[in-house]
């Protein structure tokens, strides 16, 4: 097949700009670049109230809001390397979660057992949380996106 004339080749970033969010929604999510100014494994950055979103890659479907700032997830400090996680309607946490440094991210390991998670900070007010897997890497296309509430 002959190559297209140079004036007919449209760079990908131009196509994304022309078609907007719909084109971006279909783009595969990859492992985010971690924020350099947040140390993994420390409780302090997580403390506060958070909205939580599960993004979709379908242009006709909205993202799923799992928690909003009017009824947020709350994370409290247990000590420097442990947190308490309270869902939107929870008044007390069941048990602490240990924060374990794992490369440039943090593994969340519940003290009382249960599923583990993996967190990567993308900026000081947002981190992505992934279902951790026993072997291999998390599914980077399925993050829970946490945004700090004011």
Coordinates of N, CA and C in Angstrom, one line a residue, residues 1 5 8 11 26 32 35 53 70 79 86 88 90 94 99 105-106 109 111 115 132-134 136:
X1 N 0.8 -1.2 0.0 CA 0.0 0.0 0.0 C 0.9 1.2 0.0
X5 N 0.1 11.0 1.0 CA 0.9 12.2 0.9 C 1.0 12.9 2.2
X8 N -1.7 14.9 3.9 CA -2.9 14.3 4.3 C -2.8 13.5 5.7
X11 N -1.5 14.4 12.6 CA -1.0 13.9 13.9 C -2.1 13.6 14.9
X26 N -11.8 7.3 24.8 CA -11.5 6.0 24.3 C -10.1 5.7 24.4
X32 N 0.0 6.1 35.6 CA 0.3 7.5 35.7 C 1.7 7.8 36.1
X35 N 3.7 11.8 41.2 CA 4.1 13.1 41.7 C 5.4 12.9 42.4
X53 N -14.0 8.9 42.1 CA -14.7 8.7 40.8 C -14.1 7.4 40.1
X70 N -19.9 16.5 49.1 CA -21.0 16.7 50.1 C -21.1 15.5 51.0
X79 N -1.1 6.6 62.5 CA 0.2 7.0 62.9 C 0.9 7.3 61.5
X86 N -12.7 5.8 56.1 CA -14.1 5.8 56.4 C -14.9 6.2 55.2
X88 N -18.3 7.1 52.9 CA -19.2 8.3 53.1 C -20.2 8.3 54.3
X90 N -19.8 6.1 57.0 CA -19.2 5.4 58.2 C -18.8 6.4 59.2
X94 N -13.1 0.2 60.8 CA -13.0 -1.1 61.3 C -11.6 -1.4 61.9
X99 N 0.4 1.3 55.3 CA 0.9 1.9 54.1 C 2.3 1.4 53.9
X105 N 5.1 3.9 44.5 CA 3.8 4.0 45.0 C 3.6 3.4 46.4
X106 N 2.4 3.3 46.8 CA 2.1 2.8 48.2 C 1.1 1.7 48.1
X109 N -2.4 -2.1 52.8 CA -2.5 -3.5 53.3 C -3.4 -3.4 54.6
X111 N -4.9 -4.2 58.0 CA -4.4 -4.9 59.1 C -5.3 -6.1 59.5
X115 N -8.8 -7.3 50.9 CA -8.1 -6.9 49.6 C -7.1 -5.8 49.9
X132 N -5.1 -4.1 44.0 CA -3.8 -4.8 43.9 C -4.0 -6.3 43.5
X133 N -3.0 -6.8 42.8 CA -3.1 -8.2 42.4 C -1.9 -8.9 43.1
X134 N -2.1 -10.2 43.3 CA -1.1 -11.0 44.0 C 0.2 -11.0 43.2
X136 N 2.1 -9.6 39.6 CA 2.1 -8.7 38.5 C 1.6 -7.3 38.9

